[in-house]
């Protein structure tokens, strides 16, 4: 009998990044095909930031000093799109 090959933590991180990217691409494609984009952009952005935070915490990667600002900026840029497409928002 042969033993199963072990996967290094770096390879596991890479595979999980690829899996998160594929899943995000499928979800993003489904969300952005629907018109108007509205809340779908905000949902996609929250999903992207959540996946990044999950990967960072799961693998105990030390993020750079600007990582939090990048996540906040992405979230804040996704919200106005949902606000602009809502008819009852008083535009």
Coordinates of N, CA and C in Angstrom, one line a residue:
X1 N 0.8 -1.2 0.0 CA 0.0 0.0 0.0 C 0.9 1.2 0.0
X2 N 0.4 2.2 -0.7 CA 1.2 3.5 -0.8 C 0.4 4.5 0.0
X3 N 1.2 5.4 0.7 CA 0.6 6.5 1.5 C 0.2 7.6 0.6
X4 N -0.8 8.3 1.0 CA -1.3 9.5 0.3 C -0.2 10.6 0.4
X5 N 0.0 11.3 -0.7 CA 0.9 12.4 -0.6 C 0.4 13.5 0.3
X6 N 1.4 14.1 1.0 CA 1.0 15.2 1.9 C 1.1 16.5 1.1
X7 N 0.3 17.4 1.4 CA 0.2 18.7 0.7 C 0.8 19.8 1.7
X8 N 1.7 20.6 1.3 CA 2.3 21.6 2.2 C 1.2 22.7 2.4
X9 N 1.4 23.4 3.5 CA 0.5 24.5 3.8 C 0.4 25.6 2.8
X10 N 1.5 25.8 2.1 CA 1.6 26.8 1.1 C 0.8 26.4 -0.2
X11 N 0.9 25.1 -0.5 CA 0.1 24.6 -1.6 C -1.4 24.6 -1.3
X12 N -1.7 24.2 0.0 CA -3.1 24.2 0.4 C -3.7 25.7 0.3
X13 N -2.9 26.7 0.7 CA -3.3 28.0 0.6 C -3.6 28.4 -0.8
X14 N -2.7 28.0 -1.7 CA -2.9 28.3 -3.1 C -4.1 27.7 -3.7
X15 N -4.4 26.4 -3.3 CA -5.6 25.7 -3.8 C -6.8 26.4 -3.3
X16 N -6.8 26.8 -2.0 CA -8.0 27.5 -1.5 C -8.2 28.9 -2.1
X17 N -7.1 29.5 -2.5 CA -7.3 30.8 -3.2 C -7.9 30.6 -4.6
X18 N -7.5 29.5 -5.3 CA -8.1 29.2 -6.6 C -9.5 28.8 -6.4
X19 N -9.9 28.0 -5.4 CA -11.3 27.7 -5.1 C -12.1 28.9 -4.8
X20 N -11.6 29.8 -4.0 CA -12.4 31.0 -3.7 C -12.5 31.9 -4.9
X21 N -11.5 31.9 -5.7 CA -11.6 32.7 -7.0 C -12.6 32.2 -7.9
X22 N -12.7 30.8 -8.1 CA -13.7 30.2 -9.0 C -15.1 30.4 -8.4
X23 N -15.2 30.2 -7.1 CA -16.5 30.4 -6.5 C -17.0 31.8 -6.6
X24 N -16.1 32.8 -6.4 CA -16.4 34.2 -6.5 C -16.7 34.6 -7.9
X25 N -16.1 34.0 -8.9 CA -16.4 34.2 -10.3 C -17.7 33.7 -10.7
X26 N -18.1 32.6 -10.2 CA -19.4 32.0 -10.5 C -20.5 32.9 -9.9
X27 N -20.3 33.2 -8.6 CA -21.3 34.0 -7.9 C -21.4 35.4 -8.5
X28 N -20.3 36.0 -8.8 CA -20.2 37.3 -9.4 C -20.9 37.3 -10.8
X29 N -20.7 36.3 -11.6 CA -21.3 36.2 -12.9 C -22.8 36.1 -12.7
X30 N -23.3 35.3 -11.8 CA -24.7 35.2 -11.6 C -25.3 36.5 -11.1
X31 N -24.6 37.2 -10.2 CA -25.1 38.4 -9.6 C -25.2 39.6 -10.6
X32 N -24.1 39.7 -11.4 CA -24.0 40.8 -12.3 C -24.7 40.6 -13.6
X33 N -25.2 39.4 -13.9 CA -26.1 39.3 -15.1 C -27.5 39.8 -14.9
X34 N -27.9 39.9 -13.7 CA -29.2 40.4 -13.4 C -29.2 42.0 -13.5
X35 N -30.2 42.6 -14.1 CA -30.3 44.0 -14.2 C -31.5 44.5 -13.4
X36 N -31.5 45.6 -12.7 CA -30.3 46.5 -12.5 C -29.4 45.8 -11.4
X37 N -28.1 46.3 -11.5 CA -27.1 45.7 -10.6 C -27.5 45.9 -9.1
X38 N -27.8 47.1 -8.8 CA -28.2 47.4 -7.4 C -27.6 46.7 -6.3
X39 N -28.3 46.0 -5.5 CA -27.8 45.3 -4.3 C -26.8 44.2 -4.7
X40 N -26.9 43.7 -5.9 CA -26.0 42.6 -6.3 C -24.5 43.0 -6.3
X41 N -24.2 44.2 -6.6 CA -22.8 44.7 -6.5 C -22.3 44.7 -5.0
X42 N -23.2 45.2 -4.1 CA -22.8 45.2 -2.7 C -22.7 43.8 -2.2
X43 N -23.6 42.9 -2.6 CA -23.5 41.5 -2.1 C -22.2 40.8 -2.7
X44 N -21.8 41.1 -3.9 CA -20.6 40.5 -4.5 C -19.4 41.1 -3.8
X45 N -19.4 42.4 -3.5 CA -18.2 43.0 -2.8 C -18.1 42.4 -1.4
X46 N -19.2 42.3 -0.7 CA -19.1 41.7 0.7 C -18.6 40.3 0.6
X47 N -19.0 39.5 -0.4 CA -18.5 38.1 -0.5 C -17.1 38.1 -0.8
X48 N -16.6 39.0 -1.7 CA -15.1 39.1 -2.0 C -14.3 39.4 -0.7
X49 N -14.7 40.4 0.0 CA -14.0 40.8 1.2 C -14.1 39.7 2.3
X50 N -15.2 39.1 2.4 CA -15.4 38.0 3.4 C -14.5 36.8 3.0
X51 N -14.4 36.5 1.8 CA -13.5 35.4 1.4 C -12.0 35.7 1.7
X52 N -11.6 36.9 1.4 CA -10.3 37.3 1.7 C -10.0 37.3 3.2
X53 N -10.9 37.8 4.0 CA -10.7 37.8 5.5 C -10.6 36.3 6.0
X54 N -11.5 35.5 5.4 CA -11.5 34.1 5.9 C -10.2 33.4 5.5
X55 N -9.7 33.6 4.3 CA -8.4 33.0 4.0 C -7.3 33.5 4.8
X56 N -7.3 34.8 5.1 CA -6.2 35.4 5.9 C -6.2 34.8 7.3
X57 N -7.4 34.7 7.9 CA -7.5 34.2 9.3 C -7.2 32.7 9.4
X58 N -7.7 32.0 8.4 CA -7.6 30.5 8.4 C -6.1 30.1 8.3
X59 N -5.3 30.8 7.5 CA -3.9 30.4 7.3 C -3.0 31.3 8.1
X60 N -3.5 32.1 8.9 CA -2.7 33.0 9.8 C -1.7 33.8 9.0
X61 N -2.1 34.4 7.9 CA -1.2 35.2 7.1 C -1.2 36.6 7.7
X62 N -0.1 37.2 7.8 CA 0.0 38.5 8.3 C -0.2 39.5 7.1
X63 N -1.3 40.2 7.2 CA -1.6 41.2 6.1 C -0.8 42.4 6.2
X64 N -0.7 43.1 5.1 CA 0.0 44.4 5.1 C -0.7 45.5 5.9
X65 N -0.1 46.6 6.1 CA -0.7 47.6 7.0 C -1.9 48.3 6.3
X66 N -2.0 48.2 5.0 CA -3.1 48.8 4.3 C -4.3 47.9 3.9
X67 N -4.2 46.6 4.4 CA -5.2 45.6 4.0 C -6.6 46.0 4.6
X68 N -6.7 46.5 5.8 CA -8.0 46.9 6.3 C -8.6 48.1 5.5
X69 N -7.7 49.1 5.2 CA -8.2 50.2 4.4 C -8.7 49.7 3.0
X70 N -8.0 48.8 2.4 CA -8.5 48.2 1.1 C -9.8 47.6 1.2
X71 N -10.1 46.8 2.3 CA -11.4 46.2 2.5 C -12.5 47.2 2.7
X72 N -12.2 48.2 3.5 CA -13.2 49.2 3.8 C -13.5 50.0 2.5
X73 N -12.5 50.3 1.8 CA -12.7 51.1 0.5 C -13.5 50.3 -0.5
X74 N -13.2 49.0 -0.6 CA -14.0 48.1 -1.5 C -15.5 48.1 -1.1
X75 N -15.7 48.0 0.2 CA -17.1 47.9 0.7 C -17.8 49.3 0.5
X76 N -17.1 50.4 0.8 CA -17.7 51.7 0.6 C -18.0 52.0 -0.9
X77 N -17.2 51.5 -1.8 CA -17.4 51.7 -3.2 C -18.5 50.8 -3.8
X78 N -18.8 49.7 -3.1 CA -19.9 48.8 -3.5 C -21.3 49.3 -3.1
X79 N -21.4 50.1 -2.0 CA -22.6 50.5 -1.5 C -23.3 51.6 -2.3
X80 N -22.7 52.6 -2.9 CA -23.4 53.6 -3.7 C -24.1 53.0 -4.9
X81 N -23.6 52.0 -5.4 CA -24.3 51.4 -6.6 C -25.6 50.8 -6.2
X82 N -25.7 50.2 -5.0 CA -27.0 49.7 -4.6 C -27.9 50.9 -4.2
X83 N -27.4 52.0 -3.7 CA -28.2 53.1 -3.3 C -28.8 53.8 -4.6
X84 N -28.0 53.9 -5.6 CA -28.4 54.6 -6.8 C -29.5 53.9 -7.6
X85 N -29.6 52.6 -7.5 CA -30.6 51.8 -8.2 C -31.9 51.6 -7.5
X86 N -32.0 52.0 -6.3 CA -33.2 51.8 -5.5 C -34.2 53.0 -5.8
X87 N -35.4 52.7 -6.3 CA -36.3 53.8 -6.7 C -36.9 54.5 -5.5
X88 N -37.0 53.8 -4.3 CA -37.7 54.4 -3.2 C -36.7 55.2 -2.3
X89 N -35.5 55.3 -2.7 CA -34.5 56.0 -1.9 C -34.5 57.5 -2.0
X90 N -35.5 58.0 -2.7 CA -35.7 59.5 -2.7 C -34.7 60.2 -3.7
X91 N -34.5 59.6 -4.9 CA -33.6 60.2 -5.8 C -34.3 61.4 -6.6

